[in-house]
mmCIF file of C-alpha atoms in Angstrom:
data_model
loop_
_atom_site.group_PDB
_atom_site.id
_atom_site.type_symbol
_atom_site.label_atom_id
_atom_site.label_comp_id
_atom_site.label_asym_id
_atom_site.label_seq_id
_atom_site.Cartn_x
_atom_site.Cartn_y
_atom_site.Cartn_z
ATOM 1 C CA UNK A 1 118.228 179.774 -5.355
ATOM 2 C CA UNK A 2 121.530 178.428 -6.579
ATOM 3 C CA UNK A 3 122.295 181.653 -8.459
ATOM 4 C CA UNK A 4 121.330 183.762 -5.407
ATOM 5 C CA UNK A 5 123.521 181.674 -3.083
ATOM 6 C CA UNK A 6 126.400 181.997 -5.523
ATOM 7 C CA UNK A 7 125.982 185.792 -5.604
ATOM 8 C CA UNK A 8 126.006 185.907 -1.801
ATOM 9 C CA UNK A 9 129.190 183.807 -1.695
ATOM 10 C CA UNK A 10 130.865 186.136 -4.187
ATOM 11 C CA UNK A 11 129.707 189.181 -2.207
ATOM 12 C CA UNK A 12 130.889 187.707 1.114
ATOM 13 C CA UNK A 13 134.295 186.882 -0.386
ATOM 14 C CA UNK A 14 134.568 190.394 -1.798
ATOM 15 C CA UNK A 15 133.658 191.911 1.586
ATOM 16 C CA UNK A 16 136.210 189.693 3.319
ATOM 17 C CA UNK A 17 138.907 190.766 0.846
ATOM 18 C CA UNK A 18 137.908 194.416 1.277
ATOM 19 C CA UNK A 19 138.088 194.067 5.050
ATOM 20 C CA UNK A 20 141.525 192.461 4.813
ATOM 21 C CA UNK A 21 142.692 195.235 2.470
ATOM 22 C CA UNK A 22 141.448 197.945 4.851
ATOM 23 C CA UNK A 23 143.119 196.181 7.796
ATOM 24 C CA UNK A 24 146.457 196.033 5.963
ATOM 25 C CA UNK A 25 146.084 199.704 4.967
ATOM 26 C CA UNK A 26 145.457 200.728 8.588
ATOM 27 C CA UNK A 27 148.435 198.674 9.788
ATOM 28 C CA UNK A 28 150.618 200.162 7.056
ATOM 29 C CA UNK A 29 149.620 203.678 8.095
ATOM 30 C CA UNK A 30 150.417 202.848 11.730
ATOM 31 C CA UNK A 31 153.861 201.582 10.622
ATOM 32 C CA UNK A 32 154.482 204.831 8.735
ATOM 33 C CA UNK A 33 153.450 206.895 11.745
ATOM 34 C CA UNK A 34 155.646 204.789 14.038
ATOM 35 C CA UNK A 35 158.617 205.309 11.731
ATOM 36 C CA UNK A 36 157.931 209.054 11.644
ATOM 37 C CA UNK A 37 158.046 209.127 15.437
ATOM 38 C CA UNK A 38 161.200 206.991 15.663
ATOM 39 C CA UNK A 39 164.255 208.929 16.795
ATOM 40 C CA UNK A 40 166.550 210.301 14.108
ATOM 41 C CA UNK A 41 169.850 208.674 15.074
ATOM 42 C CA UNK A 42 172.652 211.190 14.580
ATOM 43 C CA UNK A 43 176.416 210.768 15.125
ATOM 44 C CA UNK A 44 178.478 213.918 15.754
ATOM 45 C CA UNK A 45 182.124 214.795 16.442
ATOM 46 C CA UNK A 46 182.225 215.569 20.135
ATOM 47 C CA UNK A 47 183.513 219.173 20.192
ATOM 48 C CA UNK A 48 181.539 220.224 17.125
ATOM 49 C CA UNK A 49 178.364 218.671 18.504
ATOM 50 C CA UNK A 50 178.784 220.300 21.905
ATOM 51 C CA UNK A 51 179.569 223.744 20.543
ATOM 52 C CA UNK A 52 177.527 224.090 17.377
ATOM 53 C CA UNK A 53 174.676 221.572 17.056
ATOM 54 C CA UNK A 54 172.370 222.373 19.986
ATOM 55 C CA UNK A 55 170.771 225.367 18.275
ATOM 56 C CA UNK A 56 170.280 223.708 14.836
ATOM 57 C CA UNK A 57 168.717 220.616 16.417
ATOM 58 C CA UNK A 58 166.401 222.765 18.555
ATOM 59 C CA UNK A 59 165.335 224.811 15.524
ATOM 60 C CA UNK A 60 164.710 221.670 13.458
ATOM 61 C CA UNK A 61 162.567 220.155 16.210
ATOM 62 C CA UNK A 62 160.505 223.339 16.453
ATOM 63 C CA UNK A 63 159.849 223.058 12.708
ATOM 64 C CA UNK A 64 159.235 219.282 12.924
ATOM 65 C CA UNK A 65 157.763 218.589 16.380
ATOM 66 C CA UNK A 66 157.166 214.892 15.620
ATOM 67 C CA UNK A 67 160.890 214.225 15.086
ATOM 68 C CA UNK A 68 162.968 213.135 18.067
ATOM 69 C CA UNK A 69 166.740 212.623 18.141
ATOM 70 C CA UNK A 70 169.152 210.001 19.443
ATOM 71 C CA UNK A 71 172.608 211.644 19.584
ATOM 72 C CA UNK A 72 176.020 209.959 19.730
ATOM 73 C CA UNK A 73 178.832 212.454 20.374
ATOM 74 C CA UNK A 74 182.109 210.735 19.705
ATOM 75 C CA UNK A 75 185.216 211.400 17.633
ATOM 76 C CA UNK A 76 185.587 207.786 16.524
ATOM 77 C CA UNK A 77 184.418 206.879 13.029
ATOM 78 C CA UNK A 78 181.574 204.434 13.498
ATOM 79 C CA UNK A 79 179.999 202.090 10.954
ATOM 80 C CA UNK A 80 176.641 203.777 10.391
ATOM 81 C CA UNK A 81 174.852 200.622 9.248
ATOM 82 C CA UNK A 82 176.326 198.436 11.966
ATOM 83 C CA UNK A 83 175.391 200.905 14.710
ATOM 84 C CA UNK A 84 172.055 201.891 13.189
ATOM 85 C CA UNK A 85 172.831 205.587 12.678
ATOM 86 C CA UNK A 86 170.831 207.531 10.088
ATOM 87 C CA UNK A 87 173.229 210.452 9.604
ATOM 88 C CA UNK A 88 176.701 211.494 10.757
ATOM 89 C CA UNK A 89 178.682 214.707 10.539
ATOM 90 C CA UNK A 90 182.248 213.836 9.558
ATOM 91 C CA UNK A 91 185.364 215.925 9.209
ATOM 92 C CA UNK A 92 188.082 214.946 6.750
ATOM 93 C CA UNK A 93 188.417 213.115 3.459
ATOM 94 C CA UNK A 94 185.757 210.510 2.725
ATOM 95 C CA UNK A 95 187.267 207.030 2.874
ATOM 96 C CA UNK A 96 184.052 204.971 2.857
ATOM 97 C CA UNK A 97 182.612 204.898 -0.672
ATOM 98 C CA UNK A 98 179.452 203.133 0.559
ATOM 99 C CA UNK A 99 178.282 206.400 2.135
ATOM 100 C CA UNK A 100 176.685 209.350 0.403
ATOM 101 C CA UNK A 101 178.183 212.695 1.438
ATOM 102 C CA UNK A 102 176.962 216.272 1.203
ATOM 103 C CA UNK A 103 179.457 218.989 2.034
ATOM 104 C CA UNK A 104 178.522 221.309 4.886
ATOM 105 C CA UNK A 105 181.494 223.637 5.371
ATOM 106 C CA UNK A 106 185.274 223.940 5.372
ATOM 107 C CA UNK A 107 187.159 223.314 8.606
ATOM 108 C CA UNK A 108 190.091 225.692 9.115
ATOM 109 C CA UNK A 109 192.770 225.122 11.755
ATOM 110 C CA UNK A 110 194.916 227.591 13.661
ATOM 111 C CA UNK A 111 197.959 227.399 15.937
ATOM 112 C CA UNK A 112 197.560 229.491 19.067
ATOM 113 C CA UNK A 113 198.630 229.973 22.675
ATOM 114 C CA UNK A 114 197.646 232.101 25.637
ATOM 115 C CA UNK A 115 199.141 235.585 26.105
ATOM 116 C CA UNK A 116 200.772 234.411 29.357
ATOM 117 C CA UNK A 117 202.493 231.489 27.622
ATOM 118 C CA UNK A 118 203.778 233.731 24.822
ATOM 119 C CA UNK A 119 204.997 236.278 27.333
ATOM 120 C CA UNK A 120 207.014 233.611 29.171
ATOM 121 C CA UNK A 121 208.290 231.704 26.137
ATOM 122 C CA UNK A 122 208.205 234.135 23.238
ATOM 123 C CA UNK A 123 206.124 234.061 20.068
ATOM 124 C CA UNK A 124 207.414 231.649 17.389
ATOM 125 C CA UNK A 125 208.096 233.300 14.041
ATOM 126 C CA UNK A 126 208.980 230.117 12.165
ATOM 127 C CA UNK A 127 207.984 226.449 12.407
ATOM 128 C CA UNK A 128 211.600 225.500 13.171
ATOM 129 C CA UNK A 129 211.094 227.116 16.591
ATOM 130 C CA UNK A 130 208.288 224.697 17.537
ATOM 131 C CA UNK A 131 210.792 222.146 18.811
ATOM 132 C CA UNK A 132 211.654 224.631 21.548
ATOM 133 C CA UNK A 133 208.015 225.085 22.637
ATOM 134 C CA UNK A 134 205.591 222.963 24.625
ATOM 135 C CA UNK A 135 202.968 221.678 22.200
ATOM 136 C CA UNK A 136 199.599 220.189 23.075
ATOM 137 C CA UNK A 137 198.488 217.683 20.444
ATOM 138 C CA UNK A 138 195.280 215.928 19.433
ATOM 139 C CA UNK A 139 195.786 212.208 19.918
ATOM 140 C CA UNK A 140 193.226 210.847 17.430
ATOM 141 C CA UNK A 141 195.452 211.754 14.479
ATOM 142 C CA UNK A 142 197.683 209.154 12.832
ATOM 143 C CA UNK A 143 200.815 211.140 13.708
ATOM 144 C CA UNK A 144 199.785 213.534 16.492
ATOM 145 C CA UNK A 145 203.204 215.171 16.858
ATOM 146 C CA UNK A 146 203.628 215.931 13.151
ATOM 147 C CA UNK A 147 201.830 219.129 12.192
ATOM 148 C CA UNK A 148 201.090 219.692 8.518
ATOM 149 C CA UNK A 149 201.023 223.152 6.980
ATOM 150 C CA UNK A 150 201.328 224.954 3.653
ATOM 151 C CA UNK A 151 203.945 227.587 2.951
ATOM 152 C CA UNK A 152 203.054 230.906 1.354
ATOM 153 C CA UNK A 153 204.469 229.585 -1.935
ATOM 154 C CA UNK A 154 201.995 226.672 -1.848
ATOM 155 C CA UNK A 155 204.462 224.003 -0.741
ATOM 156 C CA UNK A 156 203.067 221.436 1.692
ATOM 157 C CA UNK A 157 205.310 220.787 4.681
ATOM 158 C CA UNK A 158 205.358 218.811 7.930
ATOM 159 C CA UNK A 159 207.034 219.772 11.191
ATOM 160 C CA UNK A 160 207.746 217.524 14.153
ATOM 161 C CA UNK A 161 206.742 219.414 17.294
ATOM 162 C CA UNK A 162 207.821 218.994 20.893
ATOM 163 C CA UNK A 163 204.890 217.091 22.442
ATOM 164 C CA UNK A 164 204.238 218.129 26.025
ATOM 165 C CA UNK A 165 200.761 216.575 26.226
ATOM 166 C CA UNK A 166 198.470 214.402 24.101
ATOM 167 C CA UNK A 167 194.692 214.226 24.494
ATOM 168 C CA UNK A 168 191.788 212.845 22.463
ATOM 169 C CA UNK A 169 189.575 215.828 23.342
ATOM 170 C CA UNK A 170 189.775 219.184 21.618
ATOM 171 C CA UNK A 171 187.936 220.711 24.570
ATOM 172 C CA UNK A 172 190.622 219.918 27.140
ATOM 173 C CA UNK A 173 193.371 220.949 24.725
ATOM 174 C CA UNK A 174 191.679 224.329 24.299
ATOM 175 C CA UNK A 175 191.310 224.707 28.071
ATOM 176 C CA UNK A 176 194.921 223.774 28.759
ATOM 177 C CA UNK A 177 196.228 226.124 26.076
ATOM 178 C CA UNK A 178 194.061 228.921 27.501
ATOM 179 C CA UNK A 179 195.585 228.179 30.915
ATOM 180 C CA UNK A 180 199.080 228.793 29.515
ATOM 181 C CA UNK A 181 200.265 225.199 29.082
ATOM 182 C CA UNK A 182 201.557 225.473 25.530
ATOM 183 C CA UNK A 183 200.879 225.901 21.830
ATOM 184 C CA UNK A 184 197.963 224.035 20.293
ATOM 185 C CA UNK A 185 196.691 223.419 16.765
ATOM 186 C CA UNK A 186 192.911 223.117 16.682
ATOM 187 C CA UNK A 187 189.966 223.835 14.363
ATOM 188 C CA UNK A 188 188.596 227.343 14.548
ATOM 189 C CA UNK A 189 185.191 225.946 15.514
ATOM 190 C CA UNK A 190 186.765 224.966 18.866
ATOM 191 C CA UNK A 191 188.989 227.979 19.611
ATOM 192 C CA UNK A 192 186.981 230.876 18.122
ATOM 193 C CA UNK A 193 185.479 231.953 21.446
ATOM 194 C CA UNK A 194 188.839 231.818 23.244
ATOM 195 C CA UNK A 195 190.356 233.908 20.443
ATOM 196 C CA UNK A 196 187.495 236.409 20.580
ATOM 197 C CA UNK A 197 187.848 236.764 24.352
ATOM 198 C CA UNK A 198 191.639 237.136 24.122
ATOM 199 C CA UNK A 199 192.343 233.880 25.995
ATOM 200 C CA UNK A 200 194.191 232.521 22.959
ATOM 201 C CA UNK A 201 196.286 234.341 20.372
ATOM 202 C CA UNK A 202 196.931 232.893 16.879
ATOM 203 C CA UNK A 203 200.591 232.513 15.894
ATOM 204 C CA UNK A 204 202.337 231.662 12.622
ATOM 205 C CA UNK A 205 199.287 233.049 10.840
ATOM 206 C CA UNK A 206 201.232 233.564 7.603
ATOM 207 C CA UNK A 207 201.050 229.791 7.113
ATOM 208 C CA UNK A 208 198.013 227.740 6.143
ATOM 209 C CA UNK A 209 197.284 225.047 8.689
ATOM 210 C CA UNK A 210 195.161 222.001 7.801
ATOM 211 C CA UNK A 211 191.951 222.689 5.912
ATOM 212 C CA UNK A 212 189.459 219.816 5.856
ATOM 213 C CA UNK A 213 185.928 219.365 4.500
ATOM 214 C CA UNK A 214 182.994 218.609 6.800
ATOM 215 C CA UNK A 215 180.191 216.433 5.432
ATOM 216 C CA UNK A 216 176.776 215.122 6.356
ATOM 217 C CA UNK A 217 177.003 211.433 5.454
ATOM 218 C CA UNK A 218 174.370 208.721 5.312
ATOM 219 C CA UNK A 219 174.112 205.126 4.046
ATOM 220 C CA UNK A 220 173.220 204.593 0.397
ATOM 221 C CA UNK A 221 169.743 203.190 1.036
ATOM 222 C CA UNK A 222 167.157 202.826 -1.698
ATOM 223 C CA UNK A 223 164.469 204.843 0.060
ATOM 224 C CA UNK A 224 165.789 207.677 2.224
ATOM 225 C CA UNK A 225 163.191 208.616 4.817
ATOM 226 C CA UNK A 226 161.565 212.019 4.600
ATOM 227 C CA UNK A 227 162.811 213.141 8.023
ATOM 228 C CA UNK A 228 166.430 212.213 7.213
ATOM 229 C CA UNK A 229 166.291 213.979 3.852
ATOM 230 C CA UNK A 230 164.729 217.060 5.458
ATOM 231 C CA UNK A 231 167.363 217.160 8.209
ATOM 232 C CA UNK A 232 170.272 216.863 5.782
ATOM 233 C CA UNK A 233 168.840 219.671 3.631
ATOM 234 C CA UNK A 234 168.411 221.706 6.815
ATOM 235 C CA UNK A 235 172.071 221.179 7.802
ATOM 236 C CA UNK A 236 173.303 222.165 4.333
ATOM 237 C CA UNK A 237 171.271 225.374 4.528
ATOM 238 C CA UNK A 238 172.314 226.102 8.118
ATOM 239 C CA UNK A 239 176.051 225.908 7.447
ATOM 240 C CA UNK A 240 176.158 227.404 3.954
ATOM 241 C CA UNK A 241 178.642 230.209 3.404
ATOM 242 C CA UNK A 242 181.501 231.139 5.715
ATOM 243 C CA UNK A 243 180.807 229.693 9.198
ATOM 244 C CA UNK A 244 180.199 232.239 11.936
ATOM 245 C CA UNK A 245 183.177 230.965 13.946
ATOM 246 C CA UNK A 246 185.525 231.777 11.058
ATOM 247 C CA UNK A 247 183.926 235.200 10.657
ATOM 248 C CA UNK A 248 184.678 235.868 14.337
ATOM 249 C CA UNK A 249 188.345 234.897 13.873
ATOM 250 C CA UNK A 250 188.601 237.091 10.767
ATOM 251 C CA UNK A 251 187.070 240.013 12.671
ATOM 252 C CA UNK A 252 189.599 239.632 15.511
ATOM 253 C CA UNK A 253 192.488 239.470 13.056
ATOM 254 C CA UNK A 254 191.292 242.585 11.196
ATOM 255 C CA UNK A 255 190.844 244.487 14.458
ATOM 256 C CA UNK A 256 194.502 243.895 15.289
ATOM 257 C CA UNK A 257 195.849 244.785 11.836
ATOM 258 C CA UNK A 258 197.409 248.290 11.814
#
């Protein structure tokens, strides 16, 4: 009897441990599923997000219907860990070494104005003439009124422009320039449609205006979630090669070359 009771006690303890193990396994699976259904928290530059991220996000969600998104469109550089963001698209040199970056594409800039503005004020042929023009500048830069460029001989230069208006939105700068309010220097991903439609005309095209890298960045965590890794790979594939907005600008330029 003693031996039989002892066997029952061992069996009951084993069944209890098995039940506890199965309970923890079920709870762990529920946690995994909950994390899979959590929103992917993405930070985007405002103009780029508005103009170029709707279609990629929609395509990714069609491929991964269980993934939802929480989007923050803002040109300020947030602390990803502090604000709980999984991924950000950033334009410019990487200053934060705690982040891992994967390059997406190259951001090219162009100086342009509307045909009506150029008709009234003339088309500048040299940067020295910019002090005589109304210039619309992006206010989130360190020195908004100092435009950097590279000469044809490779020399980097800076010109102080005549600032008629400052704004922290590339969208309103593009709209104002299209309305004939002055010259503007903006990324091609903002102005490509206005250039294609003839609302804006590039000037001083013999110079190279700022060229910056665009990255997908994320915190250096030990275990990167599957959905974040998949989305970053998807972005790299989506924007590989020459971006379509630059191809449009090249096509316009070639169409006007004799």
